[in-house]
Coordinates of C-alpha atoms and ligand atoms in Angstrom, one line a residue:
X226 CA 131.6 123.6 54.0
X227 CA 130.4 122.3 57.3
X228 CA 133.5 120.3 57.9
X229 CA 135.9 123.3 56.7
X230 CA 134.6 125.8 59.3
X231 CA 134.9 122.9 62.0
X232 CA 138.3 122.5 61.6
X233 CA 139.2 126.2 61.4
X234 CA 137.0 126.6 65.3
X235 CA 139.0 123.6 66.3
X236 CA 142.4 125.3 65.4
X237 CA 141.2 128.3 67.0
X238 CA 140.1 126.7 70.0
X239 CA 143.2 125.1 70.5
X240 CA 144.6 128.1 69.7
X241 CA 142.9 130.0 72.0
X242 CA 143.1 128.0 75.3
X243 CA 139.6 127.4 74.9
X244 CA 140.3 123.1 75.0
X245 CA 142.9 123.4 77.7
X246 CA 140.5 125.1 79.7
X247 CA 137.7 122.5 78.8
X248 CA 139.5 119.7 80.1
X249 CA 140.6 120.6 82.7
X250 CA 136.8 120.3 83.8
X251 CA 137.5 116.5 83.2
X252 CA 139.1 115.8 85.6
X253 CA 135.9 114.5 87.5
X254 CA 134.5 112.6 84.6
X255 CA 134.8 109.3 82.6
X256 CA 134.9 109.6 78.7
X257 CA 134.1 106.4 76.7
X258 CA 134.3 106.4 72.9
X259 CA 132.4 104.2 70.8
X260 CA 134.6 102.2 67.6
X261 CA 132.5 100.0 65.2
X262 CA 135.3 99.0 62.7
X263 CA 138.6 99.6 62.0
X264 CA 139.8 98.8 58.3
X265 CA 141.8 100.0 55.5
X266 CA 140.5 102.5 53.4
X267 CA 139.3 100.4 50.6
X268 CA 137.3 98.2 52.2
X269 CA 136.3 101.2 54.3
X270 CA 134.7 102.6 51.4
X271 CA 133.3 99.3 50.3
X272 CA 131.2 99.1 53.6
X273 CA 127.2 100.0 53.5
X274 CA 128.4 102.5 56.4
X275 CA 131.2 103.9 56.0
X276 CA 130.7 106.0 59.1
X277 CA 131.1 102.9 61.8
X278 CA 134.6 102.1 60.6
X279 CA 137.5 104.0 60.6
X280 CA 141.3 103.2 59.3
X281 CA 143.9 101.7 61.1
X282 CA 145.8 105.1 60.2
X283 CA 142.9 107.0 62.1
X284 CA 143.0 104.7 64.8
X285 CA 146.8 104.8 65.9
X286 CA 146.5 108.7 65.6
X287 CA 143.4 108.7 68.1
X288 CA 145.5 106.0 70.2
X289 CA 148.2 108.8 70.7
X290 CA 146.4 111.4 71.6
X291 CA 144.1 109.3 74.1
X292 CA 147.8 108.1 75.2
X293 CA 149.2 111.4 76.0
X294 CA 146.1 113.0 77.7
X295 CA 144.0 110.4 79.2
X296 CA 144.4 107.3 81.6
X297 CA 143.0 104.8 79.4
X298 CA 141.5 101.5 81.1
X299 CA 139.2 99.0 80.1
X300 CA 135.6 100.1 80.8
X301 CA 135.0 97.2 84.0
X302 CA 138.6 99.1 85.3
X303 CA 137.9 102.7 84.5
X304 CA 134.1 102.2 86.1
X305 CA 135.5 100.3 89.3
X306 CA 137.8 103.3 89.5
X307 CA 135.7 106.0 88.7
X308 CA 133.2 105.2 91.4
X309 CA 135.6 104.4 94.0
X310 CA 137.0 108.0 93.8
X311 CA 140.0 107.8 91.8
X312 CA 140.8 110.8 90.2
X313 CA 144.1 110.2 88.3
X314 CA 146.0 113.3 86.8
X315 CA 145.0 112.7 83.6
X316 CA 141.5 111.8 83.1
X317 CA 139.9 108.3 82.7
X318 CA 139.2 107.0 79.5
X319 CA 137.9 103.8 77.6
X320 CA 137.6 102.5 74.0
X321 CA 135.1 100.2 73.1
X322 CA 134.2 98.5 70.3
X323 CA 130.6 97.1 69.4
X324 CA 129.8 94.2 67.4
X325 CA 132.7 92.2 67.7
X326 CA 134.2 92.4 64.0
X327 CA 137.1 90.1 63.1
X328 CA 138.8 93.3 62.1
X329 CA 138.6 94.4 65.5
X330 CA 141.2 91.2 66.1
X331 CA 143.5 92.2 62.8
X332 CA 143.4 95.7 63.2
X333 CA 142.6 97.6 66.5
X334 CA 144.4 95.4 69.0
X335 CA 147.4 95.0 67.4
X336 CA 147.5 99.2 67.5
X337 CA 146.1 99.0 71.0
X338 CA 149.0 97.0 71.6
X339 CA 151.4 99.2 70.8
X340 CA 150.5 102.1 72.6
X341 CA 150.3 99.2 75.7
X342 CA 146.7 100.2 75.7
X343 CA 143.6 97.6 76.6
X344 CA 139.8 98.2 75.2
X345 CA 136.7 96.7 75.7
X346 CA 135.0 94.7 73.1
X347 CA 131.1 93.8 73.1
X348 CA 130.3 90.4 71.2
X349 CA 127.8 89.6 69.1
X350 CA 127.7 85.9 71.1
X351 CA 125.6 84.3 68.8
X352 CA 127.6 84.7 66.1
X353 CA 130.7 83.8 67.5
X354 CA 132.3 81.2 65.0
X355 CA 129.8 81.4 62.5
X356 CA 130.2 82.7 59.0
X357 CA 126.6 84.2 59.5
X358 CA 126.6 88.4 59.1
X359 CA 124.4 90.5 62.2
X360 CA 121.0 91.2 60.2
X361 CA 122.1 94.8 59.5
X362 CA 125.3 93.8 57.7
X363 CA 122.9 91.3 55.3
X364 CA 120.6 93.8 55.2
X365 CA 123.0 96.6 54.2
X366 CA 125.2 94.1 51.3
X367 CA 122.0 92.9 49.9
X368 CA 120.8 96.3 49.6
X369 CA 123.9 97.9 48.2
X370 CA 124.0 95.3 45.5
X371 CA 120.2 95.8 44.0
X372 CA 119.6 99.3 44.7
X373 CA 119.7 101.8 41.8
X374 CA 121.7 105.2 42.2
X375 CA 118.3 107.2 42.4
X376 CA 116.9 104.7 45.4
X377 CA 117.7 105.6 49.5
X378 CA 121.0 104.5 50.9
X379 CA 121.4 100.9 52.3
X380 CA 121.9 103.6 56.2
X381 CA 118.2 105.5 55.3
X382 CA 116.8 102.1 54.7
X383 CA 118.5 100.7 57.8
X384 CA 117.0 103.0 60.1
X385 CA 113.6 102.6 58.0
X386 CA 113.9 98.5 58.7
X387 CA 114.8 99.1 62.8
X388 CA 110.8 100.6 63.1
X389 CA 109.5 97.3 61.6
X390 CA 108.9 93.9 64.2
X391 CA 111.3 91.6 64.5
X392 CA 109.8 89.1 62.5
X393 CA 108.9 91.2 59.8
X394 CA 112.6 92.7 59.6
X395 CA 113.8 88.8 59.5
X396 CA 111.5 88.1 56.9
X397 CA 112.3 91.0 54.4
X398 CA 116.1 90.6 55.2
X399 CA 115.7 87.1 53.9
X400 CA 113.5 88.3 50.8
X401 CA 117.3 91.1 50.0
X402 CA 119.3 87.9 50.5
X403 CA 117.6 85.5 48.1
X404 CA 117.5 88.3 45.6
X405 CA 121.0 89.9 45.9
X406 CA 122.1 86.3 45.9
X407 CA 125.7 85.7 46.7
X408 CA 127.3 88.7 49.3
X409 CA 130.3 90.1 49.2
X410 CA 132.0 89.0 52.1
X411 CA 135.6 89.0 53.5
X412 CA 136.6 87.3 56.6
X413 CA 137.0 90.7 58.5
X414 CA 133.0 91.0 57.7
X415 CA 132.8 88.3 59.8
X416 CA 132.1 88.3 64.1
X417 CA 134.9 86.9 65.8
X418 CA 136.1 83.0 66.6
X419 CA 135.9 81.6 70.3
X420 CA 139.7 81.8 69.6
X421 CA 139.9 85.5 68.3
X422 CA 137.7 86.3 71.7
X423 CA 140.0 83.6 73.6
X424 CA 142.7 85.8 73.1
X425 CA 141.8 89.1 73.8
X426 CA 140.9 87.9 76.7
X427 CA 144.1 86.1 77.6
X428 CA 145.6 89.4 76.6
X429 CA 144.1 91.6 79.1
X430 CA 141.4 93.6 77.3
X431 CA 137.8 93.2 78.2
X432 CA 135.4 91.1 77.2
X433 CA 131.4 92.6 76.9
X434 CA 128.2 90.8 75.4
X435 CA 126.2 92.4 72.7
X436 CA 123.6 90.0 72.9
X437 CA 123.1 86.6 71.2
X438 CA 121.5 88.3 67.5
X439 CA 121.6 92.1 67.6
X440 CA 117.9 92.5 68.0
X441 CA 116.5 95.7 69.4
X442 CA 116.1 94.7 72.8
X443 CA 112.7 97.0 74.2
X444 CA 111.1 94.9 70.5
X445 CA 111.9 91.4 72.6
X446 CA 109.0 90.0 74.5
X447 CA 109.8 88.9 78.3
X448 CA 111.7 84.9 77.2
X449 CA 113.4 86.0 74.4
X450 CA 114.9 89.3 76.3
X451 CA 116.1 86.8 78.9
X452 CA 117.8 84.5 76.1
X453 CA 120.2 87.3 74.8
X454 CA 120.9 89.1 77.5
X455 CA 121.5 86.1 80.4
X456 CA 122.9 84.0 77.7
X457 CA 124.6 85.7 75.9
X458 CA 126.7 86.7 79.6
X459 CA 126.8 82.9 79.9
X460 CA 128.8 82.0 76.8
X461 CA 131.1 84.5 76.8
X462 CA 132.2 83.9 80.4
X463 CA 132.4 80.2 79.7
X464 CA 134.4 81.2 76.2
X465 CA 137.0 83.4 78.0
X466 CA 136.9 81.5 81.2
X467 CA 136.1 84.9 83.3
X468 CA 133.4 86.7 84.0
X469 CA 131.4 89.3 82.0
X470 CA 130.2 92.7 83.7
X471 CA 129.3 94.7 80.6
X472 CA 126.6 94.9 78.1
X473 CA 126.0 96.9 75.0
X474 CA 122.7 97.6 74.2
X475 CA 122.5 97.0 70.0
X476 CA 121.6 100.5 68.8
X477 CA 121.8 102.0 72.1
X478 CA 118.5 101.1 72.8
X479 CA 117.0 100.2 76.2
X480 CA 113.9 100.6 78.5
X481 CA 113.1 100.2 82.5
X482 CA 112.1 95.8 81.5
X483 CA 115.7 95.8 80.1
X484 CA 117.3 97.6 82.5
X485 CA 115.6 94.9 85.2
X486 CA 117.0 91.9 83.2
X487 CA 120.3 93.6 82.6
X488 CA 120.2 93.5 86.7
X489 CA 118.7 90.5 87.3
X490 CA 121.6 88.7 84.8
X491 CA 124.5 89.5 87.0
X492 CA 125.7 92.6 84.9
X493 CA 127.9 95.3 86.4
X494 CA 127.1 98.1 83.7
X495 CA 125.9 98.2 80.3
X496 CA 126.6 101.3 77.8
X497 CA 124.2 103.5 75.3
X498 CA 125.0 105.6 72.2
X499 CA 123.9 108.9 74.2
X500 CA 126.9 111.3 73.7
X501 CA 128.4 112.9 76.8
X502 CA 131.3 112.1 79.2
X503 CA 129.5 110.5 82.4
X504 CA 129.6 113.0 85.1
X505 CA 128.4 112.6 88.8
X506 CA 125.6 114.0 89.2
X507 CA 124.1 112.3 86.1
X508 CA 125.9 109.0 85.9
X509 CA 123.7 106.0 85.3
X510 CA 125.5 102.8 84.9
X511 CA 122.7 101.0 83.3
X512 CA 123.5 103.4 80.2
X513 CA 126.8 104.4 80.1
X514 CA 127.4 107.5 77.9
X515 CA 129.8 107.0 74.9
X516 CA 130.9 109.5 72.2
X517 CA 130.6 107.9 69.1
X518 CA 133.8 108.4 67.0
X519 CA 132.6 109.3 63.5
X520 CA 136.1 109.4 61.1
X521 CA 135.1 112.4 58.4
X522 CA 133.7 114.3 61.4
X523 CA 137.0 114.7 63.3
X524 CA 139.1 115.1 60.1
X525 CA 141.3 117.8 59.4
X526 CA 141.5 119.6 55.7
X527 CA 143.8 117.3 54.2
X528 CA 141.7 114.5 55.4
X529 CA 144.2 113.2 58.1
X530 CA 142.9 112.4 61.8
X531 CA 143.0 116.2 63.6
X532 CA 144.0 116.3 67.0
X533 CA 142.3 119.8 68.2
X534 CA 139.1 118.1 66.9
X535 CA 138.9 114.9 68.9
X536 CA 140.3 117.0 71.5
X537 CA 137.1 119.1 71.1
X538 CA 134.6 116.5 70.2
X539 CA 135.9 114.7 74.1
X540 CA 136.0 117.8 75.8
X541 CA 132.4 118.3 75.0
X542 CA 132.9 121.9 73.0
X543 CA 131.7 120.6 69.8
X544 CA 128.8 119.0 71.5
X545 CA 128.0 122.8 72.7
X546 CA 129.1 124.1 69.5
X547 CA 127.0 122.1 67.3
X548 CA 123.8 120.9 68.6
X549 CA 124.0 117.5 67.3
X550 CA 121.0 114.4 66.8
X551 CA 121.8 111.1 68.6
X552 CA 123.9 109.2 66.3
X553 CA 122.1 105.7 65.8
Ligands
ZN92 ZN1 126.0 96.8 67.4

């Protein structure tokens, strides 16, 4: 029901003039959106959470539209631009990606590629050519393969599992694994290889760190917060043979201790899941504002990628429209 009227006020605000007359007000700002996974459908719906990946269909139709209406730069670019003034006629966007999926490899740049645009992609480094899953994705496999119909979903249990300590998540990760015993797992489950990362790279797009392990980083006492935000900057420059500016906090989280190390580690910028484009008067470059691009949200009726509502969902209308809680 929710979804039907939001695609009925999209159509009218396109309709209506409303979104022409929204972005032109964008002119001024930087919009960065926020891509998890990009996979077919199947495996889509195979995922613990389905909401952080969306198709390759999905992706080339968002690819278009950014295409047509925005200047779309890596994030280092757009930033350098955006601060120096530049003010291109069509507003300045970015796509990122967190994590650092193989899928992002198979998928998304090849479709990046042929609209001749280049993204930014934040790696796990840690798990860079290892056939180890981030914590969540054990977590969320394990989960999906012992839990009961009647019991909470391997997401309600996720976001239970980010308020416990660090050691007590590893420890009761570990307990899901030996139980669920073997995983699932295709190689797009996996984080990049050196050579995956290599390439992107080589091919122009940018190159973040998202940390060594994916641990909430204001949980990380003062050695261990050094280790995967320094490090992590370290490997990856070494890996690509340039250097890193960007950092993506895991879960968007982040305090004034990380912010200092995020400093103190040579960073240029480092991005948060608050929605919002990043305007002047509010811009922080220690937390970037991203919109996070949730498929079924910006789908039309017939379940196809809508136009009018990514158009509204940048453009900050459905933000106004539809008071909406930080997505996590
Ligand atoms: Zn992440």
């Amino acid at each position: 029901m929710k979804a039907l009227i939001r695609s009925a006020l999209a159509e009218l605000a396109a309709t209506a003039g409303v979104l022409r007359y929204a972005e032109r007000s964008l002119r001024n700002t930087l919009t960065v959106l926020c891509y998890h996974r990009v996979l077919p459908e199947e495996q889509r719906k195979a995922y613990h959470d389905p909401d952080l990946v969306v198709t390759p269909e999905v992706f080339r139709a968002h690819c278009r539209l950014l295409a047509e209406r925005y200047t779309v730069e890596r994030l280092d670019v757009a930033l350098s631009k955006w601060q120096s003034g530049d003010r291109p006629a069509r507003p300045l966007a970015a796509i990122t990606f967190d994590d650092g999926y193989r899928d992002n490899f198979r998928y998304a740049a090849p479709i990046l590629n042929e609209f001749g645009l280049r993204g930014t992609f934040y790696v796990i480094a840690g798990l860079v050519d290892s056939e180890e899953l981030p914590w969540y994705d054990t977590m969320g496999a394990a989960w999906r393969m012992l839990a009961t119909a009647d019991e909470p979903t391997a997401k309600q249990v996720l976001a239970e599992a980010k308020g416990l300590s660090p050691q007590e998540r590893a420890a009761w990760v570990e307990r899901l694994r030996s139980r669920a015993g073997e995983l699932p797992i295709v190689d797009d489950d996996h984080i990049m290889t050196s050579a995956q990362v290599r390439a992107l790279a080589d091919a122009g797009h940018e190159i973040g760190s998202h940390t060594m392990t994916h641990p909430l980083l204001p949980q990380c006492d003062d050695a261990t917060l050094a280790i995967e935000i320094a490090r992590s900057r370290r490997i990856l420059a070494d890996l690509c043979g340039r250097e890193i500016v960007g950092l993506c906090y895991p879960n968007g989280d982040s305090d004034d201790r990380v912010h200092r190390e995020v400093v103190a580690a040579g960073y240029g910028y480092a991005t948060s899941m608050q929605p919002g484009t990043n305007e002047p008067p509010t811009f922080d470059k220690l937390r970037v504002r991203r919109w996070f691009i949730n498929q079924d949200r910006l789908a039309a009726r017939d379940g196809s990628a809508s136009d009018a509502l990514l158009r509204m969902e940048l453009s900050g209308v459905s933000q106004r429209l539809f008071a909406r809680k930080r997505a996590a």
